[in-house]
Coordinates of C-alpha atoms and ligand atoms in Angstrom, one line a residue:
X534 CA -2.5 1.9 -31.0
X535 CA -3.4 1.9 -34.7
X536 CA -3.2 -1.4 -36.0
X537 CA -4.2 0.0 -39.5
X538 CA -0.5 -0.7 -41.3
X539 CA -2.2 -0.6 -44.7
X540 CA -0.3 -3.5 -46.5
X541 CA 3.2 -3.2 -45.5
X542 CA 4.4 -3.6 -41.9
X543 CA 7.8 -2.6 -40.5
X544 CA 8.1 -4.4 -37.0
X545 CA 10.0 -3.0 -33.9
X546 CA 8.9 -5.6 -31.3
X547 CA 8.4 -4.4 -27.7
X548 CA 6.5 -4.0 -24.7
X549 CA 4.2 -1.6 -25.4
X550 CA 0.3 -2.5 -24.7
X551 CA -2.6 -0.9 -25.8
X552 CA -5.8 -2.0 -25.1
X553 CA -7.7 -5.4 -26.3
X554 CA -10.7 -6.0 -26.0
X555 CA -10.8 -9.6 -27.3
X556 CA -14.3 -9.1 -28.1
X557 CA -15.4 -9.6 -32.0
X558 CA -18.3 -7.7 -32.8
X559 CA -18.1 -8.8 -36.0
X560 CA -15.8 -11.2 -37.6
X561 CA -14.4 -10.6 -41.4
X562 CA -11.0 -12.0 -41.1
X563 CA -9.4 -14.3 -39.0
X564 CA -5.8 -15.7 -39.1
X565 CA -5.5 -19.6 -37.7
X566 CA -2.4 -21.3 -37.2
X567 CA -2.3 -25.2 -36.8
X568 CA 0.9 -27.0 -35.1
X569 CA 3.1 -30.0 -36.0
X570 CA 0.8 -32.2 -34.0
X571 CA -2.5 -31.0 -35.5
X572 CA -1.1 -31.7 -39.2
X573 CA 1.2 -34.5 -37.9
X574 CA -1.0 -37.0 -40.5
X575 CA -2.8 -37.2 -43.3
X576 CA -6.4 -37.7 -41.7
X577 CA -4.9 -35.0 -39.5
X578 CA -4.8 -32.5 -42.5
X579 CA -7.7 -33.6 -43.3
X580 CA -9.5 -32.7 -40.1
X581 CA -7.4 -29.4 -40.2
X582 CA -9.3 -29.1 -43.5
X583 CA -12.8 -29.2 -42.3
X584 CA -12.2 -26.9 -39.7
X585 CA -11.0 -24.4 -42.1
X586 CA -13.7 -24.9 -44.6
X587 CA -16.0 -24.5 -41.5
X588 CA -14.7 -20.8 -40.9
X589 CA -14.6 -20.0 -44.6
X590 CA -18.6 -21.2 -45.5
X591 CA -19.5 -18.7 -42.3
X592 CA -17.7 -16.2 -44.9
X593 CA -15.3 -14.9 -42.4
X594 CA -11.9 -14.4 -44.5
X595 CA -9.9 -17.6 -43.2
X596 CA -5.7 -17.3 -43.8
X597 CA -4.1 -20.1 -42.6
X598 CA -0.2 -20.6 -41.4
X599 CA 1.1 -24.1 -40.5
X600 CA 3.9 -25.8 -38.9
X601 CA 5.8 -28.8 -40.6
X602 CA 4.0 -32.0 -39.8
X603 CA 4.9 -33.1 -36.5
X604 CA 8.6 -34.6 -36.0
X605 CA 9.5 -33.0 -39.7
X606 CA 11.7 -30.3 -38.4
X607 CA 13.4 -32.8 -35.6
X608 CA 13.8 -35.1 -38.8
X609 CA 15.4 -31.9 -41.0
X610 CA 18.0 -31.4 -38.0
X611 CA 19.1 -34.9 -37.2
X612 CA 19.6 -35.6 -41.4
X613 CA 22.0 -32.6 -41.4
X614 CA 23.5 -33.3 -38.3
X615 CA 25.0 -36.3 -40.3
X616 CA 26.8 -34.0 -42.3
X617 CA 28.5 -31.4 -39.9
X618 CA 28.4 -31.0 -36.1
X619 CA 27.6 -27.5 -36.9
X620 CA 25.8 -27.2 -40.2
X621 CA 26.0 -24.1 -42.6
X622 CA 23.5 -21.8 -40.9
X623 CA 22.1 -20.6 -44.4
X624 CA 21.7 -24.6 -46.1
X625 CA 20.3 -25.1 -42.7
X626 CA 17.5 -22.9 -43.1
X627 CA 16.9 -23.7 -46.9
X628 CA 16.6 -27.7 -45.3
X629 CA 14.4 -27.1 -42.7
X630 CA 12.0 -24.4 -44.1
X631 CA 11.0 -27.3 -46.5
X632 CA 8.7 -29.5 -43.7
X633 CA 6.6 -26.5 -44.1
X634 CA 5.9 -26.2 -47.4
X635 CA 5.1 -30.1 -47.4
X636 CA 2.0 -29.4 -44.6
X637 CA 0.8 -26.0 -46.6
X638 CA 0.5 -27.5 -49.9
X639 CA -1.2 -30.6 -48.7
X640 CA -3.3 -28.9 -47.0
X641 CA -4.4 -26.7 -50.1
X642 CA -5.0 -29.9 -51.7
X643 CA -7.5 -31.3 -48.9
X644 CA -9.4 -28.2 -49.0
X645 CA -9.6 -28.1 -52.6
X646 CA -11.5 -32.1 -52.3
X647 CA -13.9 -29.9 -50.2
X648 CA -14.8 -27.7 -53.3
X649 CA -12.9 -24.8 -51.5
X650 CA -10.4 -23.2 -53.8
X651 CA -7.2 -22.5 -51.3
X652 CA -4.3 -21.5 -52.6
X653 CA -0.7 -22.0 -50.5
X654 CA 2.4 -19.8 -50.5
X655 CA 5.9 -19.8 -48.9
X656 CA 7.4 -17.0 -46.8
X657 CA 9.2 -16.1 -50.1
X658 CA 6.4 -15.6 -52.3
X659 CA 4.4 -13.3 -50.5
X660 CA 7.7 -11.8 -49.1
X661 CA 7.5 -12.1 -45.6
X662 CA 10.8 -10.2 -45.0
X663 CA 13.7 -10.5 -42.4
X664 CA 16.6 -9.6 -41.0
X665 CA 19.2 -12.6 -42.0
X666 CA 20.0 -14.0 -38.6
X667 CA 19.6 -17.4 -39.9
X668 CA 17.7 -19.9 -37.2
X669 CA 16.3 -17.0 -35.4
X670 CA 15.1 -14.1 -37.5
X671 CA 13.4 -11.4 -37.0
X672 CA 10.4 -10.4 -39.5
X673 CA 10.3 -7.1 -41.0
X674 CA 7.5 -6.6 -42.9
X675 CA 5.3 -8.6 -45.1
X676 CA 4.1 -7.7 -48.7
X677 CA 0.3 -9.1 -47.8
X678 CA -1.1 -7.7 -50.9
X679 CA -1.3 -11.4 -53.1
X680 CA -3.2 -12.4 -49.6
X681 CA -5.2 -9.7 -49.7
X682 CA -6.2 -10.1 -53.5
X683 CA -6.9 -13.8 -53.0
X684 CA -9.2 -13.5 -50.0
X685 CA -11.0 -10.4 -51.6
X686 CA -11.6 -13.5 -54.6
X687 CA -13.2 -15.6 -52.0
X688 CA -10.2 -17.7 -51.9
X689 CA -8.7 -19.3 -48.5
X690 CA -4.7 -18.2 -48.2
X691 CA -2.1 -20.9 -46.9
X692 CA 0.8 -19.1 -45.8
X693 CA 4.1 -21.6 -44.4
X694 CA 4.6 -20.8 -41.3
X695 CA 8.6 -20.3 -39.7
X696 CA 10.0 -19.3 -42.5
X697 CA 10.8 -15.8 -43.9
X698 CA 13.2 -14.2 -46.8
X699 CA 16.1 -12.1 -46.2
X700 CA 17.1 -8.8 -48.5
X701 CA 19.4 -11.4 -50.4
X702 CA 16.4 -13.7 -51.0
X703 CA 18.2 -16.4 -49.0
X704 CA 15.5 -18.6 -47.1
X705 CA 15.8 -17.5 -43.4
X706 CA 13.8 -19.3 -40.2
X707 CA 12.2 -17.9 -37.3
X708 CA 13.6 -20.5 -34.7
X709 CA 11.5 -23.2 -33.0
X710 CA 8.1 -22.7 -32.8
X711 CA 8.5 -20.1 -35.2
X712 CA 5.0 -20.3 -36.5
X713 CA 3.2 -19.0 -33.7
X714 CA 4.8 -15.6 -35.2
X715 CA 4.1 -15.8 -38.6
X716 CA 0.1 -16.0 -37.5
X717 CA 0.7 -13.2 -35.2
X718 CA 2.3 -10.9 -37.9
X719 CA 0.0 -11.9 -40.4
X720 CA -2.8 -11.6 -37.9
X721 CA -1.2 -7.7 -37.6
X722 CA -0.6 -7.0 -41.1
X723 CA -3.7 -8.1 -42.2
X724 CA -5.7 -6.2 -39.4
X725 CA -7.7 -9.8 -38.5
X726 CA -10.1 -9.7 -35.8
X727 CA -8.6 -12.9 -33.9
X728 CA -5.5 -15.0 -34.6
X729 CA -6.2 -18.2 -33.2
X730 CA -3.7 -20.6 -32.7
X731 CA -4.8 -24.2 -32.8
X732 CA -2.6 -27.0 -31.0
X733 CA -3.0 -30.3 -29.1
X734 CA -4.0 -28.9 -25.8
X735 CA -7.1 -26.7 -25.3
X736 CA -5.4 -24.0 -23.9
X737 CA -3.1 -22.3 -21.6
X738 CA -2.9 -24.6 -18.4
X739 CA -1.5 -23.6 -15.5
X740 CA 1.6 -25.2 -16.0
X741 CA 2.1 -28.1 -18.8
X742 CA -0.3 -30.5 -18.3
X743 CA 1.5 -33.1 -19.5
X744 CA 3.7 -32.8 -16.0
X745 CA 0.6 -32.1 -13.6
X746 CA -2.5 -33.8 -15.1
X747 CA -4.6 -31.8 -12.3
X748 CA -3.3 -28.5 -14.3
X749 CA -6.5 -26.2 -14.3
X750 CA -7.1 -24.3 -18.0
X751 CA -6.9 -20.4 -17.9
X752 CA -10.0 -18.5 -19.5
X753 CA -7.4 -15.9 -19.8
X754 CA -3.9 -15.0 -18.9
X755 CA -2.4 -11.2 -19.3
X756 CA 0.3 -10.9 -22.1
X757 CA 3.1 -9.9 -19.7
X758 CA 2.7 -13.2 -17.8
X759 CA 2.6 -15.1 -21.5
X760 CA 5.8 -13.2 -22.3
X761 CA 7.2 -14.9 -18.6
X762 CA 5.3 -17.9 -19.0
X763 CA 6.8 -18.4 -22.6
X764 CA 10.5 -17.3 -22.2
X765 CA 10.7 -19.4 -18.7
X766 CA 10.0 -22.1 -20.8
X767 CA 6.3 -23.1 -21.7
X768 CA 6.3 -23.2 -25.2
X769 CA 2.8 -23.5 -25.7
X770 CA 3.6 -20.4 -27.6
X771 CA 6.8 -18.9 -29.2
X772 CA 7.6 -15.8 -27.0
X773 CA 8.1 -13.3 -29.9
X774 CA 4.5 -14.4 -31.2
X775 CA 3.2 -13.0 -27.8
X776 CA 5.5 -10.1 -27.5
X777 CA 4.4 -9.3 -31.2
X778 CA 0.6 -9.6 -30.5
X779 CA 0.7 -7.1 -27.5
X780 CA 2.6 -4.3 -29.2
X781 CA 0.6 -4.7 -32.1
X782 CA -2.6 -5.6 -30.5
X783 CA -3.2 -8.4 -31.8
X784 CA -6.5 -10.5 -30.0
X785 CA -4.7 -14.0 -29.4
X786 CA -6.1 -17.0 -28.7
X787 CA -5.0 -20.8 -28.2
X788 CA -7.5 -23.6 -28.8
X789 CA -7.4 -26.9 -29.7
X790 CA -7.1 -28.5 -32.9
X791 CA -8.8 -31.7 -31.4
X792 CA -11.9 -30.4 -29.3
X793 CA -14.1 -27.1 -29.6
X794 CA -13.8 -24.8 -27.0
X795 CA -13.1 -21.2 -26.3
X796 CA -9.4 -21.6 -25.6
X797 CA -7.9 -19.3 -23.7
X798 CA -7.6 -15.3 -24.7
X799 CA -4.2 -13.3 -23.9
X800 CA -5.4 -10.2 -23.0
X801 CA -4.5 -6.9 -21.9
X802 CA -4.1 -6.2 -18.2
X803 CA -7.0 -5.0 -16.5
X804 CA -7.4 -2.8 -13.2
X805 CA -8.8 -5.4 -11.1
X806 CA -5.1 -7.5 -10.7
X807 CA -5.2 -6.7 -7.1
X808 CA -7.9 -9.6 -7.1
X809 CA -5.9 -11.6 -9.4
X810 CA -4.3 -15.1 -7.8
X811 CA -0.8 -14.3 -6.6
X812 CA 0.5 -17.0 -9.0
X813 CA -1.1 -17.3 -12.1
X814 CA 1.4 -20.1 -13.8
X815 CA 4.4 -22.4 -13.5
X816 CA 6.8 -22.7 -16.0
X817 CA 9.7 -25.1 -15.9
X818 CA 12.8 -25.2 -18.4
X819 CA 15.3 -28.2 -18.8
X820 CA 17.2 -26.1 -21.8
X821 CA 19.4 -24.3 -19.7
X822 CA 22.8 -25.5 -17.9
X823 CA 25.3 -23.7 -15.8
X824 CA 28.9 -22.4 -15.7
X825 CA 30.9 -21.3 -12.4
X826 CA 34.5 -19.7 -13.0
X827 CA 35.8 -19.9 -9.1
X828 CA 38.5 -17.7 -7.5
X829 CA 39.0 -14.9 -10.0
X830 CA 40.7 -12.4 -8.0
X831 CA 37.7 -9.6 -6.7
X832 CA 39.0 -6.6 -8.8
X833 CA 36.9 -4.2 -11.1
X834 CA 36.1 -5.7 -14.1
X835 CA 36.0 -9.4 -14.0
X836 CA 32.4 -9.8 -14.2
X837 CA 33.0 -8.3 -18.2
X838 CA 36.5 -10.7 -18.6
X839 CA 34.3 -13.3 -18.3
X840 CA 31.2 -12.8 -19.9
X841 CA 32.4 -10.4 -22.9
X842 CA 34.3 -13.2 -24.6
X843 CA 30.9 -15.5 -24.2
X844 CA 29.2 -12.9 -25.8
X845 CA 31.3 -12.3 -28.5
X846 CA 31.2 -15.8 -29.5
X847 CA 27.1 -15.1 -29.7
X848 CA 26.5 -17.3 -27.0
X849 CA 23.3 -15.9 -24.6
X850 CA 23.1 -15.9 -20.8
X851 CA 20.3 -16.0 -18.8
X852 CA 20.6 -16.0 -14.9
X853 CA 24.0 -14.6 -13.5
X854 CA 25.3 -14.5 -9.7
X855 CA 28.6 -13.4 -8.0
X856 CA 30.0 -14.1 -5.0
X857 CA 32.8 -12.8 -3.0
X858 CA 34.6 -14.6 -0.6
X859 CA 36.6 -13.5 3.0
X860 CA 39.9 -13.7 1.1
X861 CA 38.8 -11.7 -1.8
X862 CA 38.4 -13.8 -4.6
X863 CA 35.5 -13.9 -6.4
X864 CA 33.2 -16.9 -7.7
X865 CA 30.4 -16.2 -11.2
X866 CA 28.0 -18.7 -12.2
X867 CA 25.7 -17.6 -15.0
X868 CA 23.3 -19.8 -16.7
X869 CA 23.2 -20.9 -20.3
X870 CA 21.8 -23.1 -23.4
X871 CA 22.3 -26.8 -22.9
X872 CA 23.7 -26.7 -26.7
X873 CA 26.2 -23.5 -25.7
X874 CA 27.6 -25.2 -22.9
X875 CA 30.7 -27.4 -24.0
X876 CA 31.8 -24.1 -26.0
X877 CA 31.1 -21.8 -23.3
X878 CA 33.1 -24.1 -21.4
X879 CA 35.7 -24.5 -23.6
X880 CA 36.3 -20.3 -24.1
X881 CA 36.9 -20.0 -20.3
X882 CA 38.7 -22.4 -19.9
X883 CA 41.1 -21.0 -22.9
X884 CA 41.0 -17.8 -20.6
X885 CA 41.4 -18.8 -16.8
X886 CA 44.9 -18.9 -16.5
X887 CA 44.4 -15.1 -17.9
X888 CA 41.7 -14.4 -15.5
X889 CA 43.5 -15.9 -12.5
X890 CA 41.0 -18.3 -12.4
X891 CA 41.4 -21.2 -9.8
X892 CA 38.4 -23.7 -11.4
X893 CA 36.0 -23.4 -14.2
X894 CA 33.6 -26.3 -13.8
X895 CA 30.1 -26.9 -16.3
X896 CA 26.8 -28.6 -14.7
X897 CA 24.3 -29.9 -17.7
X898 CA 21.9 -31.4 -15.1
X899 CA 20.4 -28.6 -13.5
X900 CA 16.7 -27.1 -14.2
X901 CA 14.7 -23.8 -13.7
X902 CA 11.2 -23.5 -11.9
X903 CA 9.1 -19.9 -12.5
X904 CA 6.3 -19.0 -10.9
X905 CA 4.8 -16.1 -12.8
X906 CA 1.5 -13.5 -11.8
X907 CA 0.8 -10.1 -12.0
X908 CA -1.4 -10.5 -8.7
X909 CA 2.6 -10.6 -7.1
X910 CA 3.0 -6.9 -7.6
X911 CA 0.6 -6.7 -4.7
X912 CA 1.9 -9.4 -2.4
X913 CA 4.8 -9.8 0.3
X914 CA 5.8 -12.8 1.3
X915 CA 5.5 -14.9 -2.0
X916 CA 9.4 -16.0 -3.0
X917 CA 9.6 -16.7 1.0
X918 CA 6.2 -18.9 0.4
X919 CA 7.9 -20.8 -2.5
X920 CA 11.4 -21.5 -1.0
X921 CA 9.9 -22.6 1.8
X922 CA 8.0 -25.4 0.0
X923 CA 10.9 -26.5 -2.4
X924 CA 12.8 -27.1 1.3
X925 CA 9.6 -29.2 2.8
X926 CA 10.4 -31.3 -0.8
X927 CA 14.0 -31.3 0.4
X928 CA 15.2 -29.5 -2.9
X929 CA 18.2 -27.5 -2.7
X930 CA 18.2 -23.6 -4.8
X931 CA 21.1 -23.5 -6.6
X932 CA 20.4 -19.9 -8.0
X933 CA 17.4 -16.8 -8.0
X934 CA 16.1 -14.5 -10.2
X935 CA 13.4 -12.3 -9.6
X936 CA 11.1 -9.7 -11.9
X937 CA 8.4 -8.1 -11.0
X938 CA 5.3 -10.9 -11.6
X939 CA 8.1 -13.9 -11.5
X940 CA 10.4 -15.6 -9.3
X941 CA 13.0 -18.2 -11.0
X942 CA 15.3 -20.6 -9.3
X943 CA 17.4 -22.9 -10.4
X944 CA 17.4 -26.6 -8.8
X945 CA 19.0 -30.1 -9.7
X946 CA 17.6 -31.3 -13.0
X947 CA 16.2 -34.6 -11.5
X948 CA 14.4 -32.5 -9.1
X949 CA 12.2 -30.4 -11.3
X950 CA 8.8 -32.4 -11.7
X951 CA 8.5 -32.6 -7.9
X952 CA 9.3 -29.3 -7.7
X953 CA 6.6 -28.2 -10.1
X954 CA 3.8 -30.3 -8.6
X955 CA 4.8 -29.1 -5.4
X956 CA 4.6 -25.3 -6.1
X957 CA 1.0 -26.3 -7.9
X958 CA -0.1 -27.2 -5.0
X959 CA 1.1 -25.1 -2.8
X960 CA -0.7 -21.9 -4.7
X961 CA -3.9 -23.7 -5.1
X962 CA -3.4 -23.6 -8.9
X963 CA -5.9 -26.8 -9.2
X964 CA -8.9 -24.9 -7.5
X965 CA -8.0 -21.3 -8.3
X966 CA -11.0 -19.8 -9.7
X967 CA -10.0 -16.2 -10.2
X968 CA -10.1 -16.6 -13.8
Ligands
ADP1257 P1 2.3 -27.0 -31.6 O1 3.1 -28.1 -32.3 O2 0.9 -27.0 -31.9 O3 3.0 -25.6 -31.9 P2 3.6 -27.1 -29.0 O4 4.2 -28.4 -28.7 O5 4.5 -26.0 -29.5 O6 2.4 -27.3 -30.1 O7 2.8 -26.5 -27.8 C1 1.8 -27.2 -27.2 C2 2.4 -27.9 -26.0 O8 2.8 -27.0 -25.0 C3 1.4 -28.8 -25.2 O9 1.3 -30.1 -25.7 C4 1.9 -28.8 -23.8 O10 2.6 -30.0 -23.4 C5 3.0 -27.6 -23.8 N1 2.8 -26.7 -22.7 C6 3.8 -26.2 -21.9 N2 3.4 -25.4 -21.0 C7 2.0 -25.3 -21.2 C8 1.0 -24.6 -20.5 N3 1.2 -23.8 -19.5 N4 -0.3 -24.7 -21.0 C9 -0.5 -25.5 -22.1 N5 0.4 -26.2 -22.7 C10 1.7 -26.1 -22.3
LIG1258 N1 8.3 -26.5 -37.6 C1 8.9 -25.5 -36.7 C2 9.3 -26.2 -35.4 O1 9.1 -27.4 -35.3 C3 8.2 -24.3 -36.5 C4 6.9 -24.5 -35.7 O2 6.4 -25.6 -35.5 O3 6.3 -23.5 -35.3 O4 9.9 -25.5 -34.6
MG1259 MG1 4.6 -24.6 -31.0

């Protein structure tokens, strides 16, 4: 795919791959992106700093995107939630896109102590464009041509990360983890020959080793089972960053801000998956919780009566399953966001008598476990494998969803560590040394 989009890109993210090398002949540009945690202090921007002027003196092109310092945005969201239960999406944005330009310019100033001129800029100035779905927008395009001006003056660009500008000029944000995207889209506009994206692990584990210590680091991992890995819930990276990077391909890479290493490189698919373990990842989600309308009368239909008016009040499902019972009356369950659930709740139950609905009842403590891998398409056998060892554990599955390289279930919430070191273990994911 041609990744030349001169200055101006308009993005359409999807699933189309093309192929990535990951190799850098020779590096001229590189895009880097440092977390909340990585910037979370001032000796923390100050290491940030060094690493920076590192890549810059080897005179590769360095742009840089940052995240708020660490616990800014939570801050942001807790101050305003002492206004309003529900505050003004647009003021909401305007509040929190400010962590960022906090990090961006301090970190401007630590690199100008090293005699590097760096200049910073927010998501406004150098117009990085979106749609105005305030807390979640989409980017459109970016005007890169002050960023590419500055870096052909030997100058090292800070652009804030998460934050983007609608046709209006109102300040719009790219939801959480929102800066993993910017790098990416930079990384694409800019044609750069990696973006790296530096955070407090080392890498992509095999499932967050903050839950399984014994997690084993992938050299690489496919971009299809980042794109599962991330929307089941690992938010090592922000799933539209990864979905972004293999349409456009863009060579990806997460390192650590803390210790050098090579990270680990999303990369294209290759051939050889047949080889590849049958589970390459775990993922685990506490976010979601779960809604069951019982005894709607079976008739065609219900299936929309319920989940049209949760749709039209913007709310998004995830897993959904119906039942139908010997006397005809039907039972759905679909799951949800944690934060959606008292409304969700709340609509249908404004609806059952409507529906003919005997019970509408909301669970908050429930969890999902993922096992993702391409190396599934190839194998038989493996949701029996994985059911099987949840029951050894005695955990009961509440609910299934399958894709092609993942199986999902959902369990009780309390469950969910001892589900995920369980499922670890079971496929070897310690010793595995197919990558
Ligand atoms: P940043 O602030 O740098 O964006 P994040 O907190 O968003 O960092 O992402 C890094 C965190 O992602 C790690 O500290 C780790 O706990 C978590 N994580 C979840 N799943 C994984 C995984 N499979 N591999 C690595 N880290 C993971
Ligand atoms: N600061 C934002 C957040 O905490 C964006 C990011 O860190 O990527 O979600
Ligand atoms: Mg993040």
């Amino acid at each position: 795919m041609d990744r030349g989009h001169g200055l101006n890109i308009l993005v359409d993210i999807g699933k189309t791959h093309v192929k990535n090398t990951g190799k850098i002949s020779s590096v001229r540009l590189i895009v880097q992106k440092y977390g909340g945690t990585s910037v979370g202090s001032v000796d923390r921007i100050k290491a940030v700093a060094q690493k920076v002027y590192a890549s810059h003196r080897s005179g590769v092109k360095t742009v840089v995107t940052l995240s708020a310092m660490g616990g800014e945005t939570n801050r942001l969201i807790q101050l305003a939630s002492q206004f309003h239960d529900d505050p003004n999406p647009r003021e909401l944005d305007a509040l929190l896109s400010t962590g960022e330009q906090v990090s961006i310019s301090l970190l401007c100033m630590a690199l100008q102590n090293l005699g590097v001129e760096a200049r910073s800029y927010t998501g406004h100035q150098v117009r990085i464009s979106t749609d105005s779905a305030f807390g979640k927008a989409r980017i459109e395009s970016i005007d890169a041509e002050h960023i590419q001006e500055d870096l052909d003056s030997g100058l090292v660009v800070v652009v804030a990360g998460f934050q983007g500008v609608d046709e209006r000029d109102n300040i719009t944000t790219l939801g959480r983890g929102g800066s993993d995207t910017t790098a990416v889209a930079l990384a694409s506009v800019l044609n750069a020959d990696e973006c790296q994206i530096f955070t407090d692990v080392d890498g992509v584990y095999t499932t967050d080793p903050r839950i399984v210590p014994d997690a084993r680091r992938l050299s690489e991992i496919t971009f299809e089972e980042m794109i599962e890995m991330a929307s089941q819930g690992s938010k090592v990276l922000q799933i539209r960053a990864v979905e972004f990077a293999g349409k456009y391909n863009v060579p990806l890479r997460v390192m650590s801000s803390f210790v050098d290493g090579p990270g680990t490189l999303i990369t294209l698919e290759d051939e050889d998956y047949m080889e590849k373990p049958v589970v390459s990842g775990i993922a685990f989600n506490r976010d979601e919780a779960k809604l069951t309308v019982r005894g709607i009368p079976d008739q065609p239909g219900v299936a929309a009566k319920v989940l049209v008016p949760i749709s039209e009040a913007n709310i998004e499902i995830d897993v959904i399953v119906q039942n139908v019972a010997k006397d005809n009356s039907a039972d759905i369950t679909f799951t949800l966001n944690k934060n959606d659930l008292r409304r969700a709740e709340s609509i249908l139950k404004g609806i059952a008598n409507d529906l003919g609905a005997k019970e509408v009842s909301a669970d908050g403590k429930i969890a999902k476990v993922s096992i993702v891998g391409v190396g599934m398409r190839s194998h038989a056998g493996v949701a029996a494998k994985m059911f099987a060892c949840l029951a050894s554990e005695g955990i009961n599955i509440q609910l299934i969803t399958t894709s092609e390289i993942k199986i999902a279930v959902i369990i009780e919430e309390r469950y969910l560590e001892l589900a995920v070191r369980a499922l670890h273990t079971e496929y070897n994911l310690e010793n595995s040394t197919a990558f």
